[in-house]
Amino acid sequence: MDLEKKDKKESILLATLELVAEHGFHGAPTAMIAERAGVGIGTIYRYFDDKDMLIYEVHRELELKICEYILSGFQEEYSYRQRFVYFCSVLLQYLIDNPKEFKFMEQFYNSPYGVELRRDRIFSEAPECENSCILKDLFEQGRKHGLIKDVPLLIFFALVFGPIIAAARDHILGFITLDDNLIGSFVEACWDSVKK
Amino acid sequence: MDLEKKDKKESILLATLELVAEHGFHGAPTAMIAERAGVGIGTIYRYFDDKDMLIYEVHRELELKICEYILSGFQEEYSYRQRFVYFCSVLLQYLIDNPKEFKFMEQFYNSPYGVELRRDRIFSEAPECENSCILKDLFEQGRKHGLIKDVPLLIFFALVFGPIIAAARDHILGFITLDDNLIGSFVEACWDSVKK
DNA sequence: ATATATGGAGTGAGCGTTCACTCCGTATTG
DNA sequence: CAATACGGAGTGAACGCTCACTCCATATAT
């Protein structure tokens, strides 16, 4: 049935996410993915053309999920600063609450997969729904109203995503503990870096 | 002779740096390293126990080189703020001037090699000379004199290294062009994020 | 009965590493 | 001053292993 089909596909996607997060791309062979998903090796290739496509689909699903999660809590009545702080706090909290998803994303964006995806998006202006799109909106609004520094979009991204990803990584690796208090002052520091 | 010995070893280290930077760890097989270095495959194992040790030695050499470069320009009469800005600017400039070294370092720190090294250093207080040691000194001085925000060391690192690495990557990938002007305002933004 | 879905042994390419061998500069011998 | 023996750096074909992916016998659904 269609339902079972979906179950198998979902199992494979989940197994891939977990194994890549735990051991990296090269520590997640197809045989291991199949075993964790409870399917045969060949079954993977019924649902995905090859391993690359499988990786891309895991990424796409995660991106949608994170984007949806962040947008679900956005309050329109927030001030600009409040929306910025909300975005950073919620993203950081999501990442440390979902370490496997974070680790997969890290692997992805530090590989040719992620680099090519970014290149396409930057140079083709394709506004595919992704969490960076939310931040892009924040950037454009902030620039329009003169609330943030006069820097290019990607510098703004570097100032926001850079620290957030570094902090999330160190928390997940157990190098530091990010509690609500620390997240608060950390995000405040991020705001200081971009505000005019 | 001793000189020729060193030449071979240096050739292997350089070839490894370049190939890992260009194609990643798994795109730099020993056969390719040997070919680029102009030596036989077996010769690699005369100088290095295994591929892991080769990778570690490349990292160690780079770390020393960068550290030395940054320290060479440090002026003691600089104010605290000037020293912070100098550190960030020079580090960023070095990274974009040496894209292969940057890419190798990125690969290294995003792999189990780098994670284990960081873990050892964080939990053993081993003060091996590395560029993060310079920043650690800046952190301690800043905290002592109440010039920077009251955050833990690793949060300070995240606020400084995070944006710098993100910006360097985007420049090297050709997504953005960092000229002196932009580096100036970018580093200024980093300072805003850490200053009290 | 036919069509579709599944599983996993099999395949060949590519990997890190080894080891039997080749030089060739130096030491020893007559 | 030859002639000879030696040691160890240098080499790359070969090895054992793992990988992504294929293919077809079997199971399930219609």
Coordinates of C-alpha atoms (C1' of nucleotides) in Angstrom, one line a residue:
Chain A
M1 CA 0.0 0.0 0.0
D2 CA 0.8 3.6 -0.3
L3 CA 1.1 3.9 3.4
E4 CA 3.7 1.1 3.7
K5 CA 5.7 2.6 0.8
K6 CA 5.8 5.9 2.7
D7 CA 6.9 4.1 5.9
K8 CA 9.8 2.5 4.1
K9 CA 10.9 5.7 2.5
E10 CA 10.6 7.6 5.8
S11 CA 12.6 4.8 7.6
I12 CA 15.4 5.2 5.0
L13 CA 15.4 9.0 5.4
L14 CA 15.5 8.8 9.2
A15 CA 18.3 6.1 9.2
T16 CA 20.3 8.3 6.8
L17 CA 19.9 11.4 9.0
E18 CA 20.9 9.5 12.1
L19 CA 23.9 7.6 10.7
V20 CA 25.3 10.6 8.8
A21 CA 24.9 12.7 12.0
E22 CA 26.6 10.0 14.1
H23 CA 29.4 9.0 11.8
G24 CA 29.6 11.4 8.8
F25 CA 28.9 10.6 5.2
H26 CA 31.7 8.1 4.9
G27 CA 30.6 6.3 8.1
A28 CA 27.2 5.8 6.7
P29 CA 27.4 3.1 4.0
T30 CA 24.3 2.0 2.2
A31 CA 24.4 -1.4 3.9
M32 CA 24.3 0.2 7.3
I33 CA 21.5 2.6 6.3
A34 CA 19.4 -0.4 5.0
E35 CA 20.0 -2.3 8.2
R36 CA 19.0 0.6 10.5
A37 CA 16.0 1.3 8.4
G38 CA 14.9 -2.4 8.5
V39 CA 14.9 -2.7 4.7
G40 CA 17.0 -4.5 2.1
I41 CA 19.9 -2.7 0.4
G42 CA 18.2 -2.8 -2.9
T43 CA 15.0 -1.2 -1.5
I44 CA 16.9 2.1 -1.0
Y45 CA 17.3 2.3 -4.8
R46 CA 13.6 1.8 -5.3
Y47 CA 13.0 5.2 -3.6
F48 CA 16.2 7.1 -4.5
D49 CA 18.2 7.2 -7.7
D50 CA 21.5 7.1 -5.8
K51 CA 23.0 8.0 -2.5
D52 CA 23.4 11.6 -3.5
M53 CA 19.7 12.0 -4.1
L54 CA 19.0 10.4 -0.7
I55 CA 21.3 12.9 1.0
Y56 CA 19.6 15.8 -0.8
E57 CA 16.2 14.6 0.2
V58 CA 17.2 14.3 3.9
H59 CA 18.4 17.9 3.7
R60 CA 15.3 19.2 2.0
E61 CA 13.0 17.6 4.6
L62 CA 15.1 19.1 7.5
E63 CA 15.1 22.5 5.9
L64 CA 11.3 22.5 5.6
K65 CA 10.8 21.3 9.1
I66 CA 13.1 23.9 10.7
C67 CA 11.6 26.7 8.6
E68 CA 8.1 25.7 9.6
Y69 CA 9.1 25.5 13.2
I70 CA 10.6 28.9 13.4
L71 CA 7.8 30.6 11.4
S72 CA 5.1 29.0 13.6
G73 CA 6.1 31.1 16.6
F74 CA 6.6 34.4 14.8
Q75 CA 4.5 37.2 16.3
E76 CA 3.7 40.0 13.9
E77 CA 3.3 42.5 16.7
Y78 CA 7.0 42.1 17.7
S79 CA 9.3 45.0 17.2
Y80 CA 12.1 44.5 14.7
R81 CA 14.6 43.9 17.5
Q82 CA 12.3 41.4 19.1
R83 CA 11.8 39.5 15.9
F84 CA 15.6 39.3 15.4
V85 CA 16.2 38.1 18.9
Y86 CA 13.3 35.6 18.6
F87 CA 14.7 34.2 15.3
C88 CA 18.2 33.7 16.8
S89 CA 17.0 32.3 20.1
V90 CA 14.6 29.9 18.5
L91 CA 17.0 28.7 15.9
L92 CA 19.7 28.1 18.5
Q93 CA 17.3 26.3 20.8
Y94 CA 16.1 24.2 17.9
L95 CA 19.6 23.2 17.0
I96 CA 20.7 22.2 20.5
D97 CA 17.4 20.4 21.0
N98 CA 17.9 18.4 17.8
P99 CA 21.6 17.6 17.7
K100 CA 21.3 14.9 15.1
E101 CA 19.6 17.3 12.7
F102 CA 22.3 19.9 13.5
K103 CA 25.1 17.5 12.9
F104 CA 23.6 16.3 9.6
M105 CA 23.2 19.9 8.4
E106 CA 26.8 20.7 9.4
Q107 CA 28.1 17.7 7.4
F108 CA 25.9 18.8 4.5
Y109 CA 27.0 22.4 4.3
N110 CA 30.7 21.5 4.8
S111 CA 30.5 19.2 1.8
P112 CA 30.3 19.7 -1.9
Y113 CA 26.6 19.0 -1.7
G114 CA 25.9 22.1 0.5
V115 CA 28.4 24.3 -1.3
E116 CA 26.7 23.7 -4.6
L117 CA 23.3 24.3 -3.2
R118 CA 24.4 27.6 -1.7
R119 CA 26.0 28.6 -4.9
D120 CA 22.9 27.9 -6.9
R121 CA 20.7 29.8 -4.4
I122 CA 23.0 32.8 -4.2
F123 CA 23.5 33.3 -7.9
S124 CA 20.0 32.3 -9.1
E125 CA 18.0 34.3 -6.6
A126 CA 15.8 31.2 -6.2
P127 CA 13.9 31.9 -3.0
E128 CA 13.2 28.2 -2.0
C129 CA 11.7 28.2 1.4
E130 CA 14.6 27.8 3.8
N131 CA 15.4 29.2 7.2
S132 CA 17.9 31.6 5.6
C133 CA 15.0 33.1 3.8
I134 CA 13.5 34.2 7.1
L135 CA 16.7 35.9 7.9
K136 CA 16.9 37.4 4.5
D137 CA 13.6 39.1 5.1
L138 CA 14.8 40.4 8.4
F139 CA 17.9 41.7 6.6
E140 CA 15.8 43.6 4.0
Q141 CA 13.4 45.1 6.5
G142 CA 16.3 46.1 8.8
R143 CA 18.1 47.8 5.9
K144 CA 15.0 49.5 4.6
H145 CA 14.3 51.1 8.0
G146 CA 18.0 51.9 8.8
L147 CA 17.9 49.6 11.9
I148 CA 21.0 47.5 11.0
K149 CA 24.5 48.3 9.8
D150 CA 25.1 49.0 6.1
V151 CA 26.7 45.7 5.2
P152 CA 26.0 43.2 2.4
L153 CA 23.5 40.3 3.0
L154 CA 26.2 37.6 3.3
I155 CA 28.1 39.6 5.9
F156 CA 24.9 39.9 7.8
F157 CA 24.5 36.2 7.5
A158 CA 28.1 35.6 8.7
L159 CA 27.5 37.7 11.7
V160 CA 24.3 35.8 12.7
F161 CA 24.7 32.2 11.5
G162 CA 28.5 32.2 12.2
P163 CA 28.2 32.6 16.0
I164 CA 25.0 30.6 16.3
I165 CA 26.4 27.5 14.5
A166 CA 29.7 27.8 16.5
A167 CA 27.8 28.0 19.8
A168 CA 25.5 25.1 18.9
R169 CA 28.4 22.9 17.9
D170 CA 30.3 23.6 21.1
H171 CA 27.1 22.9 23.2
I172 CA 26.4 19.6 21.4
L173 CA 30.0 18.5 21.7
G174 CA 29.7 19.1 25.4
F175 CA 32.3 21.8 25.5
I176 CA 29.9 24.3 27.0
T177 CA 26.3 24.4 28.4
L178 CA 23.9 26.8 26.9
D179 CA 21.1 27.6 29.3
D180 CA 18.3 30.1 28.8
N181 CA 20.3 32.8 30.5
L182 CA 23.4 32.3 28.4
I183 CA 21.4 32.1 25.2
G184 CA 19.9 35.4 26.1
S185 CA 23.1 37.3 26.5
F186 CA 24.6 35.5 23.5
V187 CA 21.8 36.5 21.2
E188 CA 22.0 40.0 22.7
A189 CA 25.7 40.1 21.6
C190 CA 24.6 39.0 18.1
W191 CA 22.2 41.9 18.0
D192 CA 24.9 44.3 19.0
S193 CA 27.0 43.2 16.1
V194 CA 24.3 43.9 13.5
K195 CA 22.4 46.8 15.0
K196 CA 23.3 50.3 13.7
Chain B
M1 CA 71.6 13.7 2.6
D2 CA 69.6 15.4 5.4
L3 CA 68.6 18.2 3.0
E4 CA 67.1 15.9 0.5
K5 CA 65.2 14.0 3.3
K6 CA 63.6 17.2 4.4
D7 CA 62.7 18.1 0.8
K8 CA 60.7 14.8 0.4
K9 CA 59.0 15.3 3.7
E10 CA 58.1 18.8 2.9
S11 CA 56.8 17.8 -0.6
I12 CA 54.5 15.2 1.0
L13 CA 53.2 17.7 3.5
L14 CA 52.6 20.3 0.8
A15 CA 50.9 17.9 -1.5
T16 CA 48.6 16.7 1.3
L17 CA 47.7 20.3 2.2
E18 CA 46.8 21.1 -1.4
L19 CA 44.9 17.9 -2.2
V20 CA 42.9 17.9 1.0
A21 CA 42.1 21.6 0.4
E22 CA 41.0 20.9 -3.1
H23 CA 39.1 17.6 -2.8
G24 CA 38.7 16.9 0.9
F25 CA 40.1 14.0 2.9
H26 CA 38.5 11.3 0.8
G27 CA 39.5 13.0 -2.4
A28 CA 43.1 12.8 -1.5
P29 CA 44.2 9.2 -1.6
T30 CA 47.8 8.4 -0.8
A31 CA 48.5 7.4 -4.4
M32 CA 47.5 11.0 -5.5
I33 CA 49.5 12.6 -2.7
A34 CA 52.6 10.6 -3.7
E35 CA 52.2 11.5 -7.3
R36 CA 51.8 15.3 -6.6
A37 CA 54.7 15.2 -4.2
G38 CA 56.9 13.4 -6.8
V39 CA 57.7 10.4 -4.5
G40 CA 56.7 6.8 -4.4
I41 CA 53.7 5.7 -2.4
G42 CA 55.8 3.8 0.0
T43 CA 57.9 6.8 0.7
I44 CA 55.0 8.5 2.5
Y45 CA 55.2 5.7 5.1
R46 CA 58.9 6.2 5.7
Y47 CA 58.1 9.7 7.1
F48 CA 54.7 9.2 8.6
D49 CA 53.2 6.3 10.6
D50 CA 50.0 6.4 8.7
K51 CA 47.7 8.8 6.9
D52 CA 46.2 10.1 10.2
M53 CA 49.7 11.2 11.4
L54 CA 50.3 12.9 8.1
I55 CA 47.1 14.9 8.5
Y56 CA 48.0 15.9 12.0
E57 CA 51.4 17.1 11.0
V58 CA 50.0 19.2 8.2
H59 CA 47.7 20.8 10.8
R60 CA 50.5 21.4 13.3
E61 CA 52.7 23.1 10.7
L62 CA 49.8 25.4 9.6
E63 CA 48.9 26.3 13.1
L64 CA 52.4 27.3 14.0
K65 CA 52.7 29.3 10.8
I66 CA 49.5 31.3 11.3
C67 CA 50.3 31.9 15.0
E68 CA 53.7 33.2 14.1
Y69 CA 52.3 35.4 11.4
I70 CA 49.8 37.0 13.6
L71 CA 52.1 37.5 16.5
S72 CA 54.8 39.1 14.3
G73 CA 52.7 42.2 13.8
F74 CA 51.4 42.7 17.3
Q75 CA 52.2 46.1 18.7
E76 CA 52.4 46.3 22.4
E77 CA 51.5 50.0 22.5
Y78 CA 48.1 49.2 20.9
S79 CA 45.0 49.8 23.0
Y80 CA 42.9 46.8 23.9
R81 CA 40.4 47.6 21.2
Q82 CA 43.1 48.1 18.7
R83 CA 44.7 44.7 19.5
F84 CA 41.3 43.0 19.1
V85 CA 40.7 44.7 15.8
Y86 CA 44.2 43.9 14.6
F87 CA 43.8 40.2 15.5
C88 CA 40.5 39.9 13.7
S89 CA 41.6 41.8 10.6
V90 CA 45.0 40.1 10.2
L91 CA 43.5 36.6 10.8
L92 CA 40.7 37.2 8.2
Q93 CA 43.2 38.7 5.7
Y94 CA 45.5 35.7 6.2
L95 CA 42.7 33.3 5.6
I96 CA 41.5 34.9 2.4
D97 CA 45.1 35.3 1.2
N98 CA 45.8 31.6 1.8
P99 CA 42.6 29.8 0.7
K100 CA 44.3 26.4 0.5
E101 CA 45.4 26.6 4.1
F102 CA 41.9 27.8 5.1
K103 CA 40.2 25.0 3.3
F104 CA 42.5 22.4 4.9
M105 CA 41.8 23.9 8.3
E106 CA 38.0 23.8 7.7
Q107 CA 38.2 20.2 6.7
F108 CA 40.3 19.4 9.7
Y109 CA 38.1 21.1 12.3
N110 CA 34.9 19.6 10.8
S111 CA 36.3 16.1 11.1
P112 CA 36.9 13.8 14.1
Y113 CA 40.6 14.8 13.9
G114 CA 39.8 18.4 14.8
V115 CA 37.0 17.6 17.2
E116 CA 39.3 15.4 19.3
L117 CA 42.1 17.9 19.2
R118 CA 39.8 20.6 20.5
R119 CA 38.4 18.3 23.2
D120 CA 41.9 17.6 24.4
R121 CA 42.8 21.2 24.5
I122 CA 39.6 22.4 26.2
F123 CA 39.6 19.8 28.9
S124 CA 43.4 19.4 29.6
E125 CA 44.3 23.1 29.6
A126 CA 47.2 22.3 27.4
P127 CA 48.3 25.7 26.2
E128 CA 50.0 24.5 22.9
C129 CA 50.8 27.5 20.8
E130 CA 47.9 28.0 18.5
N131 CA 46.1 31.1 17.2
S132 CA 43.2 30.6 19.6
C133 CA 45.8 31.1 22.3
I134 CA 46.3 34.7 21.2
L135 CA 42.5 35.2 21.4
K136 CA 42.4 33.5 24.7
D137 CA 44.9 36.0 26.1
L138 CA 42.7 38.8 24.6
F139 CA 39.7 37.3 26.4
E140 CA 41.4 37.1 29.7
Q141 CA 42.8 40.7 29.5
G142 CA 39.4 42.0 28.4
R143 CA 37.6 40.3 31.2
K144 CA 40.1 41.4 33.8
H145 CA 39.7 45.0 32.9
G146 CA 35.9 44.8 32.3
L147 CA 36.2 45.8 28.6
I148 CA 34.2 42.9 27.2
K149 CA 30.9 41.3 28.0
D150 CA 30.6 38.8 30.9
V151 CA 30.4 35.6 28.8
P152 CA 32.4 32.3 28.9
L153 CA 35.5 31.9 26.8
L154 CA 33.9 29.6 24.3
I155 CA 31.0 32.0 23.7
F156 CA 33.6 34.7 23.1
F157 CA 35.3 32.4 20.6
A158 CA 32.0 31.7 18.9
L159 CA 31.3 35.4 18.5
V160 CA 34.8 36.0 17.0
F161 CA 35.8 32.9 15.1
G162 CA 32.2 32.1 14.0
P163 CA 31.8 35.2 11.8
I164 CA 35.4 35.3 10.6
I165 CA 35.3 31.8 9.4
A166 CA 31.9 32.2 7.8
A167 CA 33.1 35.4 6.0
A168 CA 36.4 33.9 4.9
R169 CA 34.5 30.8 3.5
D170 CA 32.1 32.9 1.5
H171 CA 34.9 35.1 0.1
I172 CA 37.0 32.1 -0.9
L173 CA 33.9 30.4 -2.5
G174 CA 33.5 33.6 -4.5
F175 CA 30.1 34.4 -3.0
I176 CA 31.3 37.8 -1.8
T177 CA 34.4 40.1 -2.1
L178 CA 36.0 41.2 1.1
D179 CA 38.0 44.4 0.4
D180 CA 39.8 46.4 3.0
N181 CA 36.7 48.6 3.6
L182 CA 34.4 45.7 4.1
I183 CA 36.8 43.9 6.4
G184 CA 37.0 47.1 8.4
S185 CA 33.3 47.4 9.0
F186 CA 33.0 43.7 9.5
V187 CA 35.6 43.5 12.2
E188 CA 34.0 46.6 13.8
A189 CA 30.8 44.6 14.0
C190 CA 32.6 41.8 15.7
W191 CA 34.0 44.2 18.2
D192 CA 30.5 45.6 18.9
S193 CA 29.3 42.0 19.7
V194 CA 32.0 41.4 22.4
K195 CA 32.5 44.9 23.8
K196 CA 30.8 45.8 27.1
Chain C
dA1 C1' -2.1 -15.4 -13.1
dT2 C1' 0.1 -11.2 -13.6
dA3 C1' 2.4 -7.3 -11.9
dT4 C1' 4.8 -5.1 -8.6
dA5 C1' 7.8 -4.7 -4.5
dT6 C1' 11.6 -6.5 -1.8
dG7 C1' 16.0 -8.3 -0.2
dG8 C1' 20.7 -9.4 -0.1
dA9 C1' 24.5 -12.0 -2.5
dG10 C1' 27.3 -10.5 -6.0
dT11 C1' 30.4 -7.1 -8.6
dG12 C1' 34.0 -4.2 -9.7
dA13 C1' 36.2 0.0 -8.5
dG14 C1' 38.9 2.3 -5.1
dC15 C1' 41.0 2.7 -0.7
dG16 C1' 45.2 2.5 2.9
dT17 C1' 48.9 -0.2 3.8
dT18 C1' 52.7 -3.6 3.1
dC19 C1' 56.8 -5.7 1.5
dA20 C1' 60.1 -7.7 -1.6
dC21 C1' 63.0 -5.5 -4.3
dT22 C1' 66.2 -1.7 -6.5
dC23 C1' 69.4 1.5 -6.3
dC24 C1' 73.4 4.1 -4.9
dG25 C1' 76.5 6.5 -1.6
dT26 C1' 79.7 4.9 1.7
dA27 C1' 82.8 1.7 4.2
dT28 C1' 85.8 -2.0 3.9
dT29 C1' 89.2 -4.8 1.9
dG30 C1' 93.4 -6.3 -0.7
Chain D
dC1 C1' 93.6 3.0 -5.6
dA2 C1' 90.5 -0.3 -7.4
dA3 C1' 87.2 -3.9 -6.2
dT4 C1' 83.9 -5.5 -3.3
dA5 C1' 80.3 -5.5 0.4
dC6 C1' 77.0 -3.2 2.9
dG7 C1' 72.9 -0.4 4.6
dG8 C1' 69.0 1.9 4.1
dA9 C1' 66.1 5.4 1.5
dG10 C1' 63.0 4.8 -2.2
dT11 C1' 59.6 2.3 -4.9
dG12 C1' 55.0 0.5 -6.7
dA13 C1' 52.6 -3.9 -7.6
dA14 C1' 49.9 -6.5 -4.8
dC15 C1' 46.8 -7.4 -0.8
dG16 C1' 42.7 -7.3 1.9
dC17 C1' 39.0 -4.7 2.7
dT18 C1' 35.0 -1.5 2.1
dC19 C1' 32.2 0.9 -0.8
dA20 C1' 27.9 2.1 -3.9
dC21 C1' 25.3 -0.1 -6.8
dT22 C1' 23.0 -4.2 -9.7
dC23 C1' 20.3 -8.1 -10.5
dC24 C1' 17.3 -11.7 -10.0
dA25 C1' 15.0 -15.1 -7.1
dT26 C1' 11.3 -14.7 -4.0
dA27 C1' 7.3 -12.6 -1.7
dT28 C1' 3.2 -10.0 -1.9
dA29 C1' -0.8 -7.7 -3.9
dT30 C1' -4.3 -7.4 -7.3

